[in-house]
Structures are given as C-alpha cells and as structure tokens.
mmCIF file of C-alpha atoms in Angstrom:
data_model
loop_
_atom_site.group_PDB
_atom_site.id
_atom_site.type_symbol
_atom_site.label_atom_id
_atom_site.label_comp_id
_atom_site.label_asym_id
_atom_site.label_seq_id
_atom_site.Cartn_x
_atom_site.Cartn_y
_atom_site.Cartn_z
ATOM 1 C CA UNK T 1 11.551 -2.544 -5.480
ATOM 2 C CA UNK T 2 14.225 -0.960 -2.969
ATOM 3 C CA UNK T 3 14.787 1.399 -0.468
ATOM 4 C CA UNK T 4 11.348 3.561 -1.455
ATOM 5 C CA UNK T 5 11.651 2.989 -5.237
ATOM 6 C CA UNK T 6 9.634 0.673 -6.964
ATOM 7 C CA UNK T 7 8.673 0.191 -10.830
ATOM 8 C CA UNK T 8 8.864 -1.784 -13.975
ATOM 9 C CA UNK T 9 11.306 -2.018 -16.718
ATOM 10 C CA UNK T 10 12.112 -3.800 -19.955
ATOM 11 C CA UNK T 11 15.717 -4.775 -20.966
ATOM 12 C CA UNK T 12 15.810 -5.018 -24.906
ATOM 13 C CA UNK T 13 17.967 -7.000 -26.730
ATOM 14 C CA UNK T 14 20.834 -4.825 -27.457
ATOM 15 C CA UNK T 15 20.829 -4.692 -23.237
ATOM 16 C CA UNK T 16 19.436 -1.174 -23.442
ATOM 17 C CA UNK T 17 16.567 -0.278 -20.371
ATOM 18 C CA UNK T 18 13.160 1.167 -21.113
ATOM 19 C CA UNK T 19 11.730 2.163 -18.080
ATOM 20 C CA UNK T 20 8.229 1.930 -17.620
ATOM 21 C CA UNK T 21 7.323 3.665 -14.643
ATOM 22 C CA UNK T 22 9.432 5.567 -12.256
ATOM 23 C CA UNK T 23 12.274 8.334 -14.241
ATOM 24 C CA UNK T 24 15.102 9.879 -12.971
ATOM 25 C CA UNK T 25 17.177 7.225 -12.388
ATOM 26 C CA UNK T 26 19.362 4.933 -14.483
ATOM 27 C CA UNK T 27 19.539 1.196 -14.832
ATOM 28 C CA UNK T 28 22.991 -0.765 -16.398
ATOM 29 C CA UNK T 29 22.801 -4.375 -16.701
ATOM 30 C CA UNK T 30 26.264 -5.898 -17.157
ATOM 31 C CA UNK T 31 27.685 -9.236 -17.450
ATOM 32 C CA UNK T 32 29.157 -11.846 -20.374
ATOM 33 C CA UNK T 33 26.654 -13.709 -22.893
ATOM 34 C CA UNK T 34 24.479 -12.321 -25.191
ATOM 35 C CA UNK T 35 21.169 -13.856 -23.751
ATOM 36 C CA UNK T 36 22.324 -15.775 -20.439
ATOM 37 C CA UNK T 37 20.333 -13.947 -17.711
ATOM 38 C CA UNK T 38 22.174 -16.042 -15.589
ATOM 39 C CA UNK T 39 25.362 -14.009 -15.799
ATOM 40 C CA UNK T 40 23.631 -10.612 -15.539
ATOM 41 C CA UNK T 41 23.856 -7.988 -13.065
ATOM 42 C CA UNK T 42 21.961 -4.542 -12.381
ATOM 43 C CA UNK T 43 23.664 -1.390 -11.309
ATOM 44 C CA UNK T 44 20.813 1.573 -10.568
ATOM 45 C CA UNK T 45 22.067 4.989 -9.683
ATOM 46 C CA UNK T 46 19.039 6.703 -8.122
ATOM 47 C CA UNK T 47 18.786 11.010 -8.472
ATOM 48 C CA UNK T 48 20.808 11.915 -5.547
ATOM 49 C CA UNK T 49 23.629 9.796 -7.023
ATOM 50 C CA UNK T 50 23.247 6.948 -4.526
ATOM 51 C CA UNK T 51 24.417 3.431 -6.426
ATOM 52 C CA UNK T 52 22.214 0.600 -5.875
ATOM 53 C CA UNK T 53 23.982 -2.768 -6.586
ATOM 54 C CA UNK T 54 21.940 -5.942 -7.281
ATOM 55 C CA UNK T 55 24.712 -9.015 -7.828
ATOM 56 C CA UNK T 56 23.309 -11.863 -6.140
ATOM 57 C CA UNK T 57 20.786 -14.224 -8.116
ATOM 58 C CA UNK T 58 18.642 -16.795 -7.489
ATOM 59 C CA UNK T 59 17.483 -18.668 -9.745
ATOM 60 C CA UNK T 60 14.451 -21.120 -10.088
ATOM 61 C CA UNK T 61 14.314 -24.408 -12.233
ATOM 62 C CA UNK T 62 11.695 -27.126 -12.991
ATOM 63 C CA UNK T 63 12.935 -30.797 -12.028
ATOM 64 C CA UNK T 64 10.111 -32.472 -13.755
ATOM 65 C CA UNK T 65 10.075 -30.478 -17.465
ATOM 66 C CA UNK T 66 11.467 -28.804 -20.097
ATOM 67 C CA UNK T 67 10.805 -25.328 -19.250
ATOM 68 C CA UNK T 68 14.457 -24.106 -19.041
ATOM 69 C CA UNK T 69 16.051 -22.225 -15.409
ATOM 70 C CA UNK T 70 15.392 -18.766 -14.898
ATOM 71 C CA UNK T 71 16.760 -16.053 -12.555
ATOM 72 C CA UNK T 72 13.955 -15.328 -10.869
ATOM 73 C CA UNK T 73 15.437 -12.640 -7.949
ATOM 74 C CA UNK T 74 18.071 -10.240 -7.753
ATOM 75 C CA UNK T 75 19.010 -9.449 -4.913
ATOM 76 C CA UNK T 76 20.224 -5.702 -3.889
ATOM 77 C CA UNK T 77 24.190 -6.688 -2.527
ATOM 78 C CA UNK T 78 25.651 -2.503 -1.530
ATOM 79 C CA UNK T 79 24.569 0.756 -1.334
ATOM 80 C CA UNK T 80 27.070 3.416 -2.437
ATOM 81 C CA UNK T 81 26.104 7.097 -1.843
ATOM 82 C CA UNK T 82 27.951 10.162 -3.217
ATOM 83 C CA UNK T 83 30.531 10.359 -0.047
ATOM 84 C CA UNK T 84 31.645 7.155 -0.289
ATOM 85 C CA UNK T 85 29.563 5.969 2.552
ATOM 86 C CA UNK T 86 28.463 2.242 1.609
ATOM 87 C CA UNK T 87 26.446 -0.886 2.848
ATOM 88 C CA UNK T 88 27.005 -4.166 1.715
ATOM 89 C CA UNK T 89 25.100 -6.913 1.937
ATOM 90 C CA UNK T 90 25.961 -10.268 2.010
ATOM 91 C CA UNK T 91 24.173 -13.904 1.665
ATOM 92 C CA UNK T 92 24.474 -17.253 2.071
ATOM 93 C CA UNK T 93 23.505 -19.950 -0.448
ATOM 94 C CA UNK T 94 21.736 -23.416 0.894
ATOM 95 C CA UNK T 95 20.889 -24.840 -2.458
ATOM 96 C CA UNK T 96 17.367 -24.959 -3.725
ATOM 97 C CA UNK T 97 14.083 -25.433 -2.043
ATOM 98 C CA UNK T 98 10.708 -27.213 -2.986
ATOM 99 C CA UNK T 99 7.516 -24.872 -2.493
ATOM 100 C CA UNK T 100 4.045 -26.745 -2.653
ATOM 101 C CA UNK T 101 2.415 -27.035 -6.247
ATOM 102 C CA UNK T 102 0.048 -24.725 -7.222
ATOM 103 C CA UNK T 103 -3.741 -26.438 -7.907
ATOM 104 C CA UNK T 104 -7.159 -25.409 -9.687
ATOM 105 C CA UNK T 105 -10.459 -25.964 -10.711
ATOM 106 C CA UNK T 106 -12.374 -24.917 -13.482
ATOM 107 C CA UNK T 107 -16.092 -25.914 -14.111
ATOM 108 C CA UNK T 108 -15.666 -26.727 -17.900
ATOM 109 C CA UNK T 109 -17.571 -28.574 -20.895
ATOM 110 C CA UNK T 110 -16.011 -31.110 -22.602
ATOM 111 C CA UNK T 111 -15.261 -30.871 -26.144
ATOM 112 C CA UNK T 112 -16.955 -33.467 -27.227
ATOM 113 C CA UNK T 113 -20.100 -31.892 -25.521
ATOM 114 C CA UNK T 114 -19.916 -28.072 -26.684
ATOM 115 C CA UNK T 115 -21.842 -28.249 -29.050
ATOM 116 C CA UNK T 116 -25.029 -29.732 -27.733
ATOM 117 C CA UNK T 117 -28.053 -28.562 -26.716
ATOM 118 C CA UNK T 118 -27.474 -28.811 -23.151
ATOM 119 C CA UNK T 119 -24.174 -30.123 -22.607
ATOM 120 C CA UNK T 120 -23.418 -31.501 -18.958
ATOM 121 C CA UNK T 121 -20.349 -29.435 -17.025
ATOM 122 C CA UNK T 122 -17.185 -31.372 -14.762
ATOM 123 C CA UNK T 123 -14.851 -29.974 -12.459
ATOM 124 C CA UNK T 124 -11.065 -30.265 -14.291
ATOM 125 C CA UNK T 125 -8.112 -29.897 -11.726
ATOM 126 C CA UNK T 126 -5.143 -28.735 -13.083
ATOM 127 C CA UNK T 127 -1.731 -29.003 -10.601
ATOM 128 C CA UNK T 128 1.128 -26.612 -11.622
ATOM 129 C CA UNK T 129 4.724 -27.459 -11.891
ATOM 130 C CA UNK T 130 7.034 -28.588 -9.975
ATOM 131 C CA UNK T 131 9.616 -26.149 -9.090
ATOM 132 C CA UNK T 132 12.947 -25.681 -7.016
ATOM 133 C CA UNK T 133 13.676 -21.964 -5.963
ATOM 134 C CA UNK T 134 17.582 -21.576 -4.641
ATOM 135 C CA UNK T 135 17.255 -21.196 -1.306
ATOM 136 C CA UNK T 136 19.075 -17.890 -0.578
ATOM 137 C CA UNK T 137 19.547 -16.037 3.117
ATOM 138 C CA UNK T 138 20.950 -12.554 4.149
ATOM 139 C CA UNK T 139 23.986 -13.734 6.285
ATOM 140 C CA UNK T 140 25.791 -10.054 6.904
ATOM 141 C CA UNK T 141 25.126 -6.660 6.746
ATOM 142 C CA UNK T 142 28.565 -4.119 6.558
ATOM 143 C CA UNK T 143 28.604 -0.198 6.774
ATOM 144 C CA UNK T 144 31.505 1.609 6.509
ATOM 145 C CA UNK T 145 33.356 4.485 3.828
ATOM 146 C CA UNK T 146 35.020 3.051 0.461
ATOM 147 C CA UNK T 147 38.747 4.644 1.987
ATOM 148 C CA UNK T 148 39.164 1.911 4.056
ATOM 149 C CA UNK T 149 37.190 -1.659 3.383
ATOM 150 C CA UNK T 150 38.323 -3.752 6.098
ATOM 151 C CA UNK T 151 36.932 -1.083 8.629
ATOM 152 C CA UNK T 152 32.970 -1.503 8.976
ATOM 153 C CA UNK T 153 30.012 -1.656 11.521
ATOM 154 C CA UNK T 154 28.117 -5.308 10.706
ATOM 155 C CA UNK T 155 25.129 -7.201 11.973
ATOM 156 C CA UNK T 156 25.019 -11.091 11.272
ATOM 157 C CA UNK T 157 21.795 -13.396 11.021
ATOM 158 C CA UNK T 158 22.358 -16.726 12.151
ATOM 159 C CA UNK T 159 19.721 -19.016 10.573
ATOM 160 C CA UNK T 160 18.613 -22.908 11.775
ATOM 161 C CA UNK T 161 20.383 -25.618 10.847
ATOM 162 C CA UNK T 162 19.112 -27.701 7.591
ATOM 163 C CA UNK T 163 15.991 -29.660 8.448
ATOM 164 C CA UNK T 164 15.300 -28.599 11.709
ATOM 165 C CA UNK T 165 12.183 -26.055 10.521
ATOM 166 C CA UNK T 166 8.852 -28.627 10.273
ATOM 167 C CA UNK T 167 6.118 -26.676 8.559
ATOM 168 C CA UNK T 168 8.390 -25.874 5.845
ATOM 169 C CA UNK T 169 11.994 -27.156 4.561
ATOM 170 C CA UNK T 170 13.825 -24.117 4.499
ATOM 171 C CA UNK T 171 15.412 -22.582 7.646
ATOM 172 C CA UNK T 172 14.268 -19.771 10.442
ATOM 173 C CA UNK T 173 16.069 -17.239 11.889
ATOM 174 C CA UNK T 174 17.877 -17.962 15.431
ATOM 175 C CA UNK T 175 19.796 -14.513 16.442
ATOM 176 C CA UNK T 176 21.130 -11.558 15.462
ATOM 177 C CA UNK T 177 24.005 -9.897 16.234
ATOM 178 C CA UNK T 178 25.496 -6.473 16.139
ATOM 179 C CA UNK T 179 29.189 -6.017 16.135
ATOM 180 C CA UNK T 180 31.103 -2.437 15.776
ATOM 181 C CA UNK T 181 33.676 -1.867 13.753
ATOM 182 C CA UNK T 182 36.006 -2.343 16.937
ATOM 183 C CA UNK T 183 34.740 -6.170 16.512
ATOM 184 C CA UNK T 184 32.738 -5.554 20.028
ATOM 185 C CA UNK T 185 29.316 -6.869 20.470
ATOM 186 C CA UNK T 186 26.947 -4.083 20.403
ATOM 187 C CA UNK T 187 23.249 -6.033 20.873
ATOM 188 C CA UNK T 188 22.085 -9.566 20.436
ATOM 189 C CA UNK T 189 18.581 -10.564 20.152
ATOM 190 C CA UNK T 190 17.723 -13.952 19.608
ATOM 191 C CA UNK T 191 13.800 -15.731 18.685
ATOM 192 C CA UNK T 192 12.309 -18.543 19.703
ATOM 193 C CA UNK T 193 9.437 -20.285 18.264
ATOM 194 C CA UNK T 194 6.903 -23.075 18.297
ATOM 195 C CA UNK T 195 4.320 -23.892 15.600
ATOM 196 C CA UNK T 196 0.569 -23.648 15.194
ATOM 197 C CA UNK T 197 -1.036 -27.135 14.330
ATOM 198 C CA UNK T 198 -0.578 -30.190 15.194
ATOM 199 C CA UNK T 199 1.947 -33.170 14.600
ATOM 200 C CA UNK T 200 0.671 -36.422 12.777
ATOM 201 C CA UNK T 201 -1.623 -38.721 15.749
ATOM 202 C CA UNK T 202 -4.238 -40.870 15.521
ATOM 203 C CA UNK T 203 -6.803 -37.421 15.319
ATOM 204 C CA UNK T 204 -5.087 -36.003 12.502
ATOM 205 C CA UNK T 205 -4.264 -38.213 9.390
ATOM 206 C CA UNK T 206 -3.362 -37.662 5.776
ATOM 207 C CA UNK T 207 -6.040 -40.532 5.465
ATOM 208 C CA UNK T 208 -8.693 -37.756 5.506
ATOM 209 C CA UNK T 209 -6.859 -35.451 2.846
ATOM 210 C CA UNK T 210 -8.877 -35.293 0.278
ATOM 211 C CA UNK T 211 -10.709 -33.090 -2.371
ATOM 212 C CA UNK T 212 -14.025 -34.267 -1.267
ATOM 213 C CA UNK T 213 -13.347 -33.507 2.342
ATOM 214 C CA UNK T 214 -11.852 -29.895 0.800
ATOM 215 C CA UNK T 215 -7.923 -30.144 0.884
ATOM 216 C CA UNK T 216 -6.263 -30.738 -2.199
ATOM 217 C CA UNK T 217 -3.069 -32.557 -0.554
ATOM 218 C CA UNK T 218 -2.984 -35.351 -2.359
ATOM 219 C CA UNK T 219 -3.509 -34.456 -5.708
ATOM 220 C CA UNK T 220 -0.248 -31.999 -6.173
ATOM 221 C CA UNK T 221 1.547 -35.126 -4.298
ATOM 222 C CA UNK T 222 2.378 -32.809 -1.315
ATOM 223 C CA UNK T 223 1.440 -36.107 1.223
ATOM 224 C CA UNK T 224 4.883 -37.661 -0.186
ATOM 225 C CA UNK T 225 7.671 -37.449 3.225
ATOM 226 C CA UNK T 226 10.194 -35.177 1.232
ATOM 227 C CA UNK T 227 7.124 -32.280 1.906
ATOM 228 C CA UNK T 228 7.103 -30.502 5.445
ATOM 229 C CA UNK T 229 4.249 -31.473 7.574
ATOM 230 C CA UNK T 230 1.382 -29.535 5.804
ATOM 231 C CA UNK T 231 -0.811 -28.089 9.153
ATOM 232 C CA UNK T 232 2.388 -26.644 10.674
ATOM 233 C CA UNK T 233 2.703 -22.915 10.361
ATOM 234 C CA UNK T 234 6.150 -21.401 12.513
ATOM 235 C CA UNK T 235 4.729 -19.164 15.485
ATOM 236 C CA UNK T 236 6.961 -16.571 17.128
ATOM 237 C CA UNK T 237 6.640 -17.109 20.694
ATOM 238 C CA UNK T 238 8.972 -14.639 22.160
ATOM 239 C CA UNK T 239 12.434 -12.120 21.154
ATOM 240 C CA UNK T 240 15.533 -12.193 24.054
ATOM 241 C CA UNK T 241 17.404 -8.846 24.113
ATOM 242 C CA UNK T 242 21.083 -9.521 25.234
ATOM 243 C CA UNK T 243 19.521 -12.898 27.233
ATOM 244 C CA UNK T 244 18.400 -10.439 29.397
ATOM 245 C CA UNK T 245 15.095 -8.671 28.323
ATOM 246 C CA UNK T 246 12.472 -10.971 27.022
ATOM 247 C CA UNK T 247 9.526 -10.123 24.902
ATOM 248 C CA UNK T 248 6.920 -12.665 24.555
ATOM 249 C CA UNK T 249 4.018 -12.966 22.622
ATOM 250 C CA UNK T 250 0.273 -14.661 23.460
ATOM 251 C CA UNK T 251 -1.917 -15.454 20.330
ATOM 252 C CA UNK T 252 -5.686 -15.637 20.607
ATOM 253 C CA UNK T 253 -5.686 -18.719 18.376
ATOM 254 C CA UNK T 254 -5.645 -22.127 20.758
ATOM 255 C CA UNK T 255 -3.095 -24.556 19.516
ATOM 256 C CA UNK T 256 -5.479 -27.770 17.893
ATOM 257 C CA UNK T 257 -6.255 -28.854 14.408
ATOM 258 C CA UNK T 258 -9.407 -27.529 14.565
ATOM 259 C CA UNK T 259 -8.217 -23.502 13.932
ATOM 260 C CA UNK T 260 -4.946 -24.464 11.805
ATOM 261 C CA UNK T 261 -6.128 -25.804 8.454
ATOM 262 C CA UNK T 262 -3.735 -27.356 6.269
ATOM 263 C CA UNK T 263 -1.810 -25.264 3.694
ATOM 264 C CA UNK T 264 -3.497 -27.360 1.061
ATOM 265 C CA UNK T 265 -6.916 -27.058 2.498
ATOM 266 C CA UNK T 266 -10.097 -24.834 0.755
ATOM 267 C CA UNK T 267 -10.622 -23.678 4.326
ATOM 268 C CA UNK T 268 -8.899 -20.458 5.460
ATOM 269 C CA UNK T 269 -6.233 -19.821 8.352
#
C-alpha cells in the first residue's frame, strides 16, 4: 500500500512475484539467503516508470515461544521518477516495543461433555502471545535530483525522548521542521499534548480490574509496571506554527475515568 497503489502479492520460492491484484507494475525482491526474509528488499517500478524503494524492515519476534522472528513491515525508503527527481526517506530505529496481548472468549463444551444429552457450556479465555514489534520512526524526509545528492529540500520529525509517553511505551511526535536545500529554516510546527484518563489515585485502582467487573487487565498480565498506564490515551491539545500561530483544540469528552475506559476494558471509548 503506497502512494495510491494498493494490492496483494505472493513471492514463490524461486523469488519470482505473482501478483494478485493490481497489474501494470513490477515487483523485484533482492537480497542474500535463500529463505531469510530478513535480508530481503522490494524494488516496485509503477507504469509511469516511477521506482518505489522499500529497504527498511521491521521485524517482530515472540520473547516467550518458539514461533521464530518475522519481518513484519517494509517500509517505502525513496521515490525515483523518470527525471531523476527523488525522495528519500529516512528512519530511526529505537529497538522493539511491547503492544498489549490480545484476549478471547469462547462459550465452549468440554470434551468430556460433547457427547451428552445436554451437556453444560463454560466461558474459555484464551490470551495471545507475547510479542515485541521494532520500534521504528520516520526521522527525515529529502527531495532533490539524482545529479547532485548532497543538494536536497528536507523536513525532520523530532520524536519524545524514551519513556516520557504514559499511555503507551513508545514515543510521540514533538516538532517538525522544514529546512531548504540552502540549510534555512523554512516552517516549524511543533504539538503539544495531554492525555485522556486519569493517573492511578485512590478512585481508580487496578484492584477493580477484573473480568467480572468487564476488563480483562489482569489476565494478559498487562497490570505488571513494565505496561503503560492502561486508561491513558495521548490527546492533542494544540499545533504552534513558527511559535507564533497557535491552533488549539477543545474535545467534548470531560477529562475523568468515567468516559475513558481502559484499553483492556469490554466497555467502549
């Protein structure tokens, strides 16, 4: 899915593409090993001739299993079209990042049961895996013509540091910048947020998290400290043009507990 195209396609064996859906363009996957999807990348050159690069993986692995690491993301990294016009985009690695586990409930028979006459029915809760997705950010974006490299437009994000962000451990974005090719600062605009919820006091507990009160919490282990605070969610409060123009935003939504549910709750935001 980029820049208007979207579609499906399977890479066999021999590294050749079938393409399921969308025709008229071609896909090249390149890279060393014979079945390491780690060390492959995609080059798609769309009908017009434009080259889409995608270089940059992430990949996600399972801590607490056997299931092997996968690349689960590619991410597109320049944009070449027939002229010699590119843009190039660049990222920043932080390492990997812990979503919340996955839970469900299915209203089942057990075996031993099945086969009676009217066999009773419990609730079985299942909790997926644990897994670690590499935390990856857009850091730079570059435009400029192949004839000369070190001569390009950019605009950089500049992110949070590490564990400042409370309703989730990954990082927000603080600013970004525009910067011409002259290395002059074109436009800034920076963001600044708050959160919906409310911190940890004596009238919101992780005492009360549980599946009888409707918030599965507990069960996928998400009360544990290395999770973010689970009734956070990151609010936008207002943008700053240049630290001069300021756009800020009102939300209907009053700031208590009792309108943010937790992320692990059966209720809905």
């Amino acid at each position: 899915n980029f820049n208007g195209y979207s579609g499906s396609f399977v890479m066999r064996k021999d590294r050749t593409i079938l393409l399921l859906d969308k025709q008229g363009i071609d896909i090249v996957p390149t890279g060393s090993g014979t079945n390491n999807l780690f060390n492959i990348v995609f080059t798609v050159t769309v009908e017009d001739g434009t080259i889409y690069e995608f270089s940059e993986r992430a990949v996600t692995q399972f801590p607490n299993g056997n299931t092997p690491s996968y690349t689960s993301t590619w991410h597109l990294t320049k944009i070449t079209d027939i002229a010699g016009n590119f843009v190039e985009f660049l990222y920043d690695d932080y390492g990997f990042m812990e979503p919340l586990r996955s839970y469900t409930q299915s209203w089942e028979t057990p075996t031993d049961l099945r086969d009676t006459q009217n066999p009773s029915r419990v609730y079985v809760n299942n909790n997926g895996p644990r897994t670690q997705v590499e935390d990856i950010y857009l850091s730079e974006i570059r435009s400029g013509h192949n004839t000369d490299l070190t001569n390009y437009d950019k605009v950089i994000f500049n992110y949070s540091a590490n564990g400042i962000r409370k309703d989730v451990k990954t990082r927000y974005l603080e600013s970004i910048s525009v910067i011409n090719r002259n290395n002059q600062n074109v436009k800034n605009q920076t963001f600044n947020y708050s959160y919906f919820g409310r911190e940890h006091d004596t009238t919101f507990s992780y005492n009360s998290i549980t599946i009888a009160n409707g918030d599965y919490g507990a069960e996928i282990g998400a009360l544990d400290p290395q999770y973010p605070h689970l009734n956070f969610r990151l609010r936008l409060d207002s943008v700053v043009e240049d630290n001069i123009k300021e756009h800020s935003f009102e939300y209907y939504q009053p700031n208590n507990i009792a309108d943010t549910p937790n992320k692990t709750s059966f209720s809905q935001d």
